[in-house]
Coordinates of C-alpha atoms and ligand atoms in Angstrom, one line a residue:
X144 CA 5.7 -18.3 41.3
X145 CA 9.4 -17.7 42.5
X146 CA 11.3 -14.5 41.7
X147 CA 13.0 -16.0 38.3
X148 CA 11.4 -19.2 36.3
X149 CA 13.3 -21.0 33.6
X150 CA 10.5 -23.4 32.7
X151 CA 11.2 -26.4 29.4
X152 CA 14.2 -24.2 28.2
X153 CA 15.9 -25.6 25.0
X154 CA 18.9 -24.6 22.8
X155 CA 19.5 -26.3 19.9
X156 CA 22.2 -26.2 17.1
X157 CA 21.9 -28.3 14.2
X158 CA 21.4 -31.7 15.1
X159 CA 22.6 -31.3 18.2
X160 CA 21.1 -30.8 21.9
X161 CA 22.8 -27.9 24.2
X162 CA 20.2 -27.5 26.5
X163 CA 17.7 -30.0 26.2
X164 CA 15.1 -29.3 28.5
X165 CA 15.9 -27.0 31.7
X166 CA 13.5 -26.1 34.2
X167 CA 14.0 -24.1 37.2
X168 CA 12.8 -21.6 40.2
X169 CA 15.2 -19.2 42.0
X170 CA 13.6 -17.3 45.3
X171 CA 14.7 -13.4 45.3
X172 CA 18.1 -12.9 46.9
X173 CA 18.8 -16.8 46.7
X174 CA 22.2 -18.0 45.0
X175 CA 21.9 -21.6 43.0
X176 CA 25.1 -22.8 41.3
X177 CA 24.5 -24.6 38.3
X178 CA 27.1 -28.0 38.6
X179 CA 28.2 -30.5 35.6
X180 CA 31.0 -31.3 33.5
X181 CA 32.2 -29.9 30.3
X182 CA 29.3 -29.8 27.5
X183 CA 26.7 -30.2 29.5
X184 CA 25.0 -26.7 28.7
X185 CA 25.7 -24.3 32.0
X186 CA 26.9 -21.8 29.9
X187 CA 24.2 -22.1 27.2
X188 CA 21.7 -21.8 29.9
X189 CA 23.2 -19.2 31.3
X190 CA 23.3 -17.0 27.9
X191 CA 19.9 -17.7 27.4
X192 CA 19.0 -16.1 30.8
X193 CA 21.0 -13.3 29.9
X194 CA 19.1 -12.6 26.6
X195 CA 23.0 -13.5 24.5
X196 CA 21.0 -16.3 22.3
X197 CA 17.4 -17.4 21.7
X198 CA 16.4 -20.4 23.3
X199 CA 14.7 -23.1 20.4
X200 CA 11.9 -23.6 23.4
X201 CA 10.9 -22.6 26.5
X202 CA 10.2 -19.3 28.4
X203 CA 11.7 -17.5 31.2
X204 CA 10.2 -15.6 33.8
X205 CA 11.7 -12.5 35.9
X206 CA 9.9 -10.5 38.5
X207 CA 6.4 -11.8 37.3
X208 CA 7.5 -10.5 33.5
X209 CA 8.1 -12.8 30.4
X210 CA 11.4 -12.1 29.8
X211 CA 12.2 -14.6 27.0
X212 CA 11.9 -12.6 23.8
X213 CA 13.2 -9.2 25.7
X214 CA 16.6 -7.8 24.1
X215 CA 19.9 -8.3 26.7
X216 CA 20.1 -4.7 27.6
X217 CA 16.5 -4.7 29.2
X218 CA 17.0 -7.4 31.0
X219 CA 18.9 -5.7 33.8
X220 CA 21.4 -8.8 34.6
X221 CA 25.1 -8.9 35.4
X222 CA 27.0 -10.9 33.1
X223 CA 30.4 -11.8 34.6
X224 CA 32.1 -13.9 31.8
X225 CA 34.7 -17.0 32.1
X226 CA 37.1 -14.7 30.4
X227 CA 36.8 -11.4 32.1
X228 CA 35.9 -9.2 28.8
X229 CA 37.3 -6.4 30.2
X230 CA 38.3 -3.8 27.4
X231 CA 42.2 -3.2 27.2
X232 CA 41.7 0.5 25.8
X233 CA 39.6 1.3 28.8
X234 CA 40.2 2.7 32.0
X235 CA 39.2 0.5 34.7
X236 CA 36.6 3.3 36.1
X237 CA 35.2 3.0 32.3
X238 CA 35.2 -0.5 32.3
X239 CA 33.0 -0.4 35.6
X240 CA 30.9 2.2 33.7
X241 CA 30.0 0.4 30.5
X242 CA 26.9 -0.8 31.5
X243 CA 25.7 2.6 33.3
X244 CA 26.3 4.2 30.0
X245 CA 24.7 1.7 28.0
X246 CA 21.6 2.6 30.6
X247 CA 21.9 6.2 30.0
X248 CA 22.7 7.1 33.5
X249 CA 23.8 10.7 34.2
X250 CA 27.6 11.3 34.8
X251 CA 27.7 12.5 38.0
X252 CA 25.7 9.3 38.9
X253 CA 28.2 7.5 37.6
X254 CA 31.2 8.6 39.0
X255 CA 30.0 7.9 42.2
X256 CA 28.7 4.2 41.4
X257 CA 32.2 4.0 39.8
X258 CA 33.6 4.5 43.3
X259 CA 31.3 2.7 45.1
X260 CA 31.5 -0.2 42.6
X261 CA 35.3 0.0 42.9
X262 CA 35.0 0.0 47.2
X263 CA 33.1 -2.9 47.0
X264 CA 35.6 -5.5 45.5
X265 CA 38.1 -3.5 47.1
X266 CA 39.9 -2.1 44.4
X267 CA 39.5 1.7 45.6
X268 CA 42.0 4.1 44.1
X269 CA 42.8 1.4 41.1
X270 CA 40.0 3.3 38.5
X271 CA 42.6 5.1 36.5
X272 CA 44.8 2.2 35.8
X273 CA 44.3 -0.4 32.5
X274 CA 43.2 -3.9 32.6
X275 CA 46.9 -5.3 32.0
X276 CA 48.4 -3.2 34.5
X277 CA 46.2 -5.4 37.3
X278 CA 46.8 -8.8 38.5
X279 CA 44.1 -11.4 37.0
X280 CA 42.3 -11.5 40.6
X281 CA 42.0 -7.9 40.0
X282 CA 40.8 -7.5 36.5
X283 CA 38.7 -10.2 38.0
X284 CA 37.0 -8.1 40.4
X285 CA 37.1 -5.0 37.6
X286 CA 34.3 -7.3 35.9
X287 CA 32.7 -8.2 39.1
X288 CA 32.2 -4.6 39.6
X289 CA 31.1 -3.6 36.2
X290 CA 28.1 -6.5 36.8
X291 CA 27.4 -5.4 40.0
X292 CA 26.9 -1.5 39.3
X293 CA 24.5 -1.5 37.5
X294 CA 22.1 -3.1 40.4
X295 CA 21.4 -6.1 38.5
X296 CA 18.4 -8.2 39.2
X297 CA 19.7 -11.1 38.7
X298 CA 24.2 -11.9 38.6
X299 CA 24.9 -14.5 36.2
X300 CA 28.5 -15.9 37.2
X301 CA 29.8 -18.3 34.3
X302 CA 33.4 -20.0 35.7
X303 CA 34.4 -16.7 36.9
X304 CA 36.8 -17.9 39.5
X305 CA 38.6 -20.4 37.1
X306 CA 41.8 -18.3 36.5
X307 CA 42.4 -17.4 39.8
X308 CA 45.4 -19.6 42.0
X309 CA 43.9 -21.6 45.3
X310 CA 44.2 -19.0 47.4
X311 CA 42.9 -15.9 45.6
X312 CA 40.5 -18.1 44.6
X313 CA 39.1 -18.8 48.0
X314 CA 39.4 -15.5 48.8
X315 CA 36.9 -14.1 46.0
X316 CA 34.3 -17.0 46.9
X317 CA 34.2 -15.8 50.5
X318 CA 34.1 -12.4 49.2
X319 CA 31.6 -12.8 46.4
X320 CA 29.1 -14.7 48.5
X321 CA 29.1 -11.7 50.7
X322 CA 28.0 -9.0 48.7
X323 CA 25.5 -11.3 47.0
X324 CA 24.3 -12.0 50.6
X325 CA 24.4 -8.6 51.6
X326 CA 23.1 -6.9 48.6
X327 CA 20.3 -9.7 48.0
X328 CA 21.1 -10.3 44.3
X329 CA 19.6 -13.3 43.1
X330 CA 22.8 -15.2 41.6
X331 CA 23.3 -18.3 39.4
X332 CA 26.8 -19.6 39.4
X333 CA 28.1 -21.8 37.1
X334 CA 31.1 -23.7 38.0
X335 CA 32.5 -27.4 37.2
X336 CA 34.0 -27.1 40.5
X337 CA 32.1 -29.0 43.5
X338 CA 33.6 -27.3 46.4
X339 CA 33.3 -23.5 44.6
X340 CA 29.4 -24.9 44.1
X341 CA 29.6 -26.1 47.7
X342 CA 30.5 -23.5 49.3
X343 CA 28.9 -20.4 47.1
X344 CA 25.4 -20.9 46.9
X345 CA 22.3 -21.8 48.9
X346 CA 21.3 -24.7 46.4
X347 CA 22.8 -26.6 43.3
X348 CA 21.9 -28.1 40.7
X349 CA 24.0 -30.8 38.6
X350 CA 23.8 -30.7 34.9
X351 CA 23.8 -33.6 32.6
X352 CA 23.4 -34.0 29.1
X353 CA 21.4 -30.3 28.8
X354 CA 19.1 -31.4 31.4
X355 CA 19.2 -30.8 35.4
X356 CA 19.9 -34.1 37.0
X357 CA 19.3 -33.0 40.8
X358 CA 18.6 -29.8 42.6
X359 CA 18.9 -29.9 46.0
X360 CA 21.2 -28.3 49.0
X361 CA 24.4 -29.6 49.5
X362 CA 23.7 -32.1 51.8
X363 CA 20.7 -33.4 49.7
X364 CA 23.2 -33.6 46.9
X365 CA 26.1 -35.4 48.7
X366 CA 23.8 -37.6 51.1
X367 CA 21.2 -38.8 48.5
X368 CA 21.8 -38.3 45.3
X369 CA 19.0 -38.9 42.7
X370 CA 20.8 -40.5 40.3
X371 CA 24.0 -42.8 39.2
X372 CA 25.5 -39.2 37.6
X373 CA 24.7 -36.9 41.0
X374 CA 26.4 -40.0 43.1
X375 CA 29.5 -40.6 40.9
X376 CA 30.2 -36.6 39.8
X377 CA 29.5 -35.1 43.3
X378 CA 32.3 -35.9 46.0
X379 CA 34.0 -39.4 45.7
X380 CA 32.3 -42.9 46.1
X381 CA 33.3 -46.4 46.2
X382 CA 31.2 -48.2 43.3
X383 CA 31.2 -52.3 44.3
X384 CA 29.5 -54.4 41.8
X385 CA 26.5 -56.1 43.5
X386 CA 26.4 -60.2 42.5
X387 CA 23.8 -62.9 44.2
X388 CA 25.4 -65.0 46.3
X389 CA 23.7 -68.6 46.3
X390 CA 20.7 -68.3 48.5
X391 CA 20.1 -65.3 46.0
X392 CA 21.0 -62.5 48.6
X393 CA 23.1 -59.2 47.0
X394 CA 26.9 -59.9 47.7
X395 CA 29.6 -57.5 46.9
X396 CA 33.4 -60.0 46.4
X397 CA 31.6 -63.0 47.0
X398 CA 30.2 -61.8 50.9
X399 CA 26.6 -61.0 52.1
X400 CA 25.4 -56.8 52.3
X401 CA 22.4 -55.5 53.4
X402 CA 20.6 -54.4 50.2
X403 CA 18.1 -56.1 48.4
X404 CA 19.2 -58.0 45.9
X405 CA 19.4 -56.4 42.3
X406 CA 20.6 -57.3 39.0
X407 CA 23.0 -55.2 36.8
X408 CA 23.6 -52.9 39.9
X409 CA 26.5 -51.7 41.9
X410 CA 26.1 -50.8 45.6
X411 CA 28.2 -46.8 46.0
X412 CA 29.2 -45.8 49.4
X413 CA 31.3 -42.6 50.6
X414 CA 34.6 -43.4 51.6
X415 CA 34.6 -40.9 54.4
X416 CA 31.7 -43.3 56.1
X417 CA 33.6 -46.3 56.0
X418 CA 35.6 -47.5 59.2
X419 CA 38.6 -49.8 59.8
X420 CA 37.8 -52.6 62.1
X421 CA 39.9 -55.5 63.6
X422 CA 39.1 -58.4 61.3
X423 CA 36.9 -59.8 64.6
X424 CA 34.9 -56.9 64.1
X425 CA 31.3 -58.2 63.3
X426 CA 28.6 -56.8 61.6
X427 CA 26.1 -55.7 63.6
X428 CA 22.1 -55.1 62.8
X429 CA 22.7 -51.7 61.4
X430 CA 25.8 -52.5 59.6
X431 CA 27.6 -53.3 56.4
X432 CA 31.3 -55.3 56.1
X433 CA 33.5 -56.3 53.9
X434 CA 37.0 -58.2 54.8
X435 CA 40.4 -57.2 52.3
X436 CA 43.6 -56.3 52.8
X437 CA 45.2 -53.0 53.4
X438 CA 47.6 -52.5 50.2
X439 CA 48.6 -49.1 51.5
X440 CA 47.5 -45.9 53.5
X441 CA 48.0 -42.6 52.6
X442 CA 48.6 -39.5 54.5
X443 CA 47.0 -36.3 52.6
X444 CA 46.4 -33.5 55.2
X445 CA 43.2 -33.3 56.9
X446 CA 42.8 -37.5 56.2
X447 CA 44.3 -40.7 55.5
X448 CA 43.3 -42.7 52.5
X449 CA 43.9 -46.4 53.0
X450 CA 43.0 -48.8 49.6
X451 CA 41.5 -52.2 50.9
X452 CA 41.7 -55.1 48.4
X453 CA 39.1 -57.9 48.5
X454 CA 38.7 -61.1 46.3
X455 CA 36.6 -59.1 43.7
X456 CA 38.5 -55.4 43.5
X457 CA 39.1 -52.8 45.9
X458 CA 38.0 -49.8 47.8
X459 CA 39.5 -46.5 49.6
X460 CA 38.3 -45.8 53.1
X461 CA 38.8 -42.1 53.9
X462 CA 40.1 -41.8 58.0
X463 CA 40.4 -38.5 59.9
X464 CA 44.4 -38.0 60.1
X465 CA 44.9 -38.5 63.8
X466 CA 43.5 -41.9 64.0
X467 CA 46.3 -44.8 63.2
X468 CA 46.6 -45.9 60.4
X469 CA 46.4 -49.7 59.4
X470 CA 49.8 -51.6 58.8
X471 CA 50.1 -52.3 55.0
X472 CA 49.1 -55.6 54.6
X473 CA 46.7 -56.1 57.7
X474 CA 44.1 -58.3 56.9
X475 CA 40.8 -56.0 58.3
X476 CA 36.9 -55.5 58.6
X477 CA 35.7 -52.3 56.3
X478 CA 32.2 -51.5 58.2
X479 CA 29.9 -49.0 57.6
X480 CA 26.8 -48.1 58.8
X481 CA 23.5 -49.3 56.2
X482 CA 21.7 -46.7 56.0
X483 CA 24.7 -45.3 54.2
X484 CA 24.1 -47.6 51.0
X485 CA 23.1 -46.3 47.7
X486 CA 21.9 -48.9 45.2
X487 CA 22.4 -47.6 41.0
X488 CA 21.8 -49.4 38.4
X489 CA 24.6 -50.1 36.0
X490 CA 24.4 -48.1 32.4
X491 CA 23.9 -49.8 29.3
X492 CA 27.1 -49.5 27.3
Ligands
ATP666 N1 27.5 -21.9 19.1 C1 27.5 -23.2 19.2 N2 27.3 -24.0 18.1 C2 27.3 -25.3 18.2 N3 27.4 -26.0 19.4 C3 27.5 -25.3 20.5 C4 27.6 -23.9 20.5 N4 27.7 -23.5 21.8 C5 27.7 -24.6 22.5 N5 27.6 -25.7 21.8 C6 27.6 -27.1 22.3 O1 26.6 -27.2 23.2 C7 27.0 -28.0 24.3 C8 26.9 -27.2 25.6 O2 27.8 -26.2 25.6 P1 28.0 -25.2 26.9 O3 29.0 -24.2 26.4 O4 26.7 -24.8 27.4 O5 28.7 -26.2 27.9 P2 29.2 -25.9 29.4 O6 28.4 -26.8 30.3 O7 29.2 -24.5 29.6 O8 30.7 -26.5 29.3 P3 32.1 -26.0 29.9 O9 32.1 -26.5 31.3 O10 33.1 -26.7 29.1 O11 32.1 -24.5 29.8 C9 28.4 -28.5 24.0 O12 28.3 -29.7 23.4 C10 28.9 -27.4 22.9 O13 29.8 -28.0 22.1
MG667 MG1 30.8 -23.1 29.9

């Protein structure tokens, strides 16, 4: 049994579905970032975990311990909120302390978690001030500290860099990630944001519809994706509706690919594995093409993005920037390696 269990959790209200049926196992000290789009229950989950509401169904298991009818405060998990919940008429050192006191820790105790909790986000010296007289990143880290003092088992992270600009943003990840690494705490970190769940936690798992699509690592995610939702929602694909050409063979605009044949289906492919070839490029054994023209490339940093029309719609090729790009209106081969094609069926409407 791993550290923390959330087996067939469900969170109904009314009518309707929140979580519908979540299952999942988090090893001691591991991080797992919990990835999906508005409404599709992270934070309901999350509460549950936390002890906030009572799940419909389900149990939840910490340490060995049922944990799922045991009240918030004995659950001994940091709660760091989308909204930082930081209380105005405190003092930042008694914001930090809330929890401690709530746990009946002695005073001198907490005064010295209170400046340890305040070195650790790198806010020392800051513990007299109030919430509004810090900057957002810092009231951020205020309630970063307040989770972490009290040594929680587990650090429940609900959107909490989602105020922050780019760069303070990045900043906190890097920093987060490494006091959860080197304290150990087992963390689940829920984010709509691919690249915060990329780069945050040792695995994800994508959300959809109150249920958990995929969990995997990254690259499990990115590379092979379990579903039509994991394939379109994680990183960018080109979708290319898959038709039979006459001999019955799957074509994408009217030309031959190397997939078997299937009805109601489009073939998805990354853009950053797709190459530019000379229209005399063939394709090989181990390859996939499609001929279109280059309607237009664009320069956006670390790539260029060049849009290729065929006969039956288009698709984006990503380049590393470096490499030329095509002349607007080049007539070219888009090839790609086959072991990089992912067949989904289409949805009913
Ligand atoms: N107290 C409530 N009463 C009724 N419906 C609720 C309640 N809380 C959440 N829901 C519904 O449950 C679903 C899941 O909500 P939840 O807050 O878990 O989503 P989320 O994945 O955290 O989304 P977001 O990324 O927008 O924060 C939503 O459809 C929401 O409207
Ligand atoms: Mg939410």
């Amino acid at each position: 049994m791993s550290y923390l269990e959330l087996a067939g959790l469900q969170k109904r209200y009314g009518n309707s579905v929140a979580v519908d049926d979540v299952s999942l196992s988090v090893e001691q000290g591991e991080s797992v970032a919990l990835l999906g789009p508005s409404g599709c229950g992270k934070t309901t989950t999350l509460r549950m975990l936390a002890g906030l509401i009572e799940p419909n169904r389900g149990t939840m298991t910490l340490d060995g311990s049922e944990i799922t009818k045991l009240p918030a405060h004995k659950r001994n998990m940091g709660y760091v909120f989308q909204s930082y919940a930081l209380f105005p008429h405190l003092s930042v050192g008694r914001n930090i302390a809330f929890g401690l006191e709530e746990r009946g820790v002695s005073r001198a105790e907490i005064a010295r978690r209170i400046e340890e909790g305040l070195a650790l986000v790198r806010l020392g010296g800051l513990g007299e001030r109030r919430p509004k007289e810090l900057s957002g990143g810092q009231q951020q880290r205020v309630a970063l500290a307040r989770a972490l003092v009290i040594q929680p088992s587990v650090l429940l992270l609900d959107e909490s860099l989602s105020n922050l600009d780019a760069k303070l943003r990045d900043a906190m990840r890097h920093e987060i990630r490494s006091i959860q690494r080197s304290l150990g705490i087992t963390t689940l970190f829920v984010t709509h944001d691919q690249v915060e769940a990329l780069t945050m936690c040792d695995r994800i798992a994508v959300m959809h519809r109150g249920r958990i699509a995929q969990i995997g690592s990254a690259e499990d995610i990115y590379n092979r994706p379990a579903t039509r939702f994991v394939a379109e929602f994680v990183g960018r694909a080109n979708v290319l509706p898959l038709a039979r050409d006459a001999q019955g063979r799957a074509s994408v605009w009217g030309q031959t690919v190397p997939v078997d044949a299937a009805d109601n289906a489009d073939l998805f492919v990354r853009p950053q594995r797709m190459r530019i070839m000379p229209l005399s490029e063939p394709a090989g054994a181990d390859t996939a093409r499609l001929t279109g023209r280059v309607l237009r490339s664009v320069f956006v940093g670390d790539h260029v993005e060049v849009l290729v029309e065929g006969a039956g719609g288009q698709l984006t090729v990503e380049m590393p920037s470096g490499t030329a790009a095509p002349v607007e209106g080049t007539e070219v081969a888009v090839v790609w390696p086959r072991t990089e094609n992912r067949v989904f069926q289409r949805e009913a409407p």
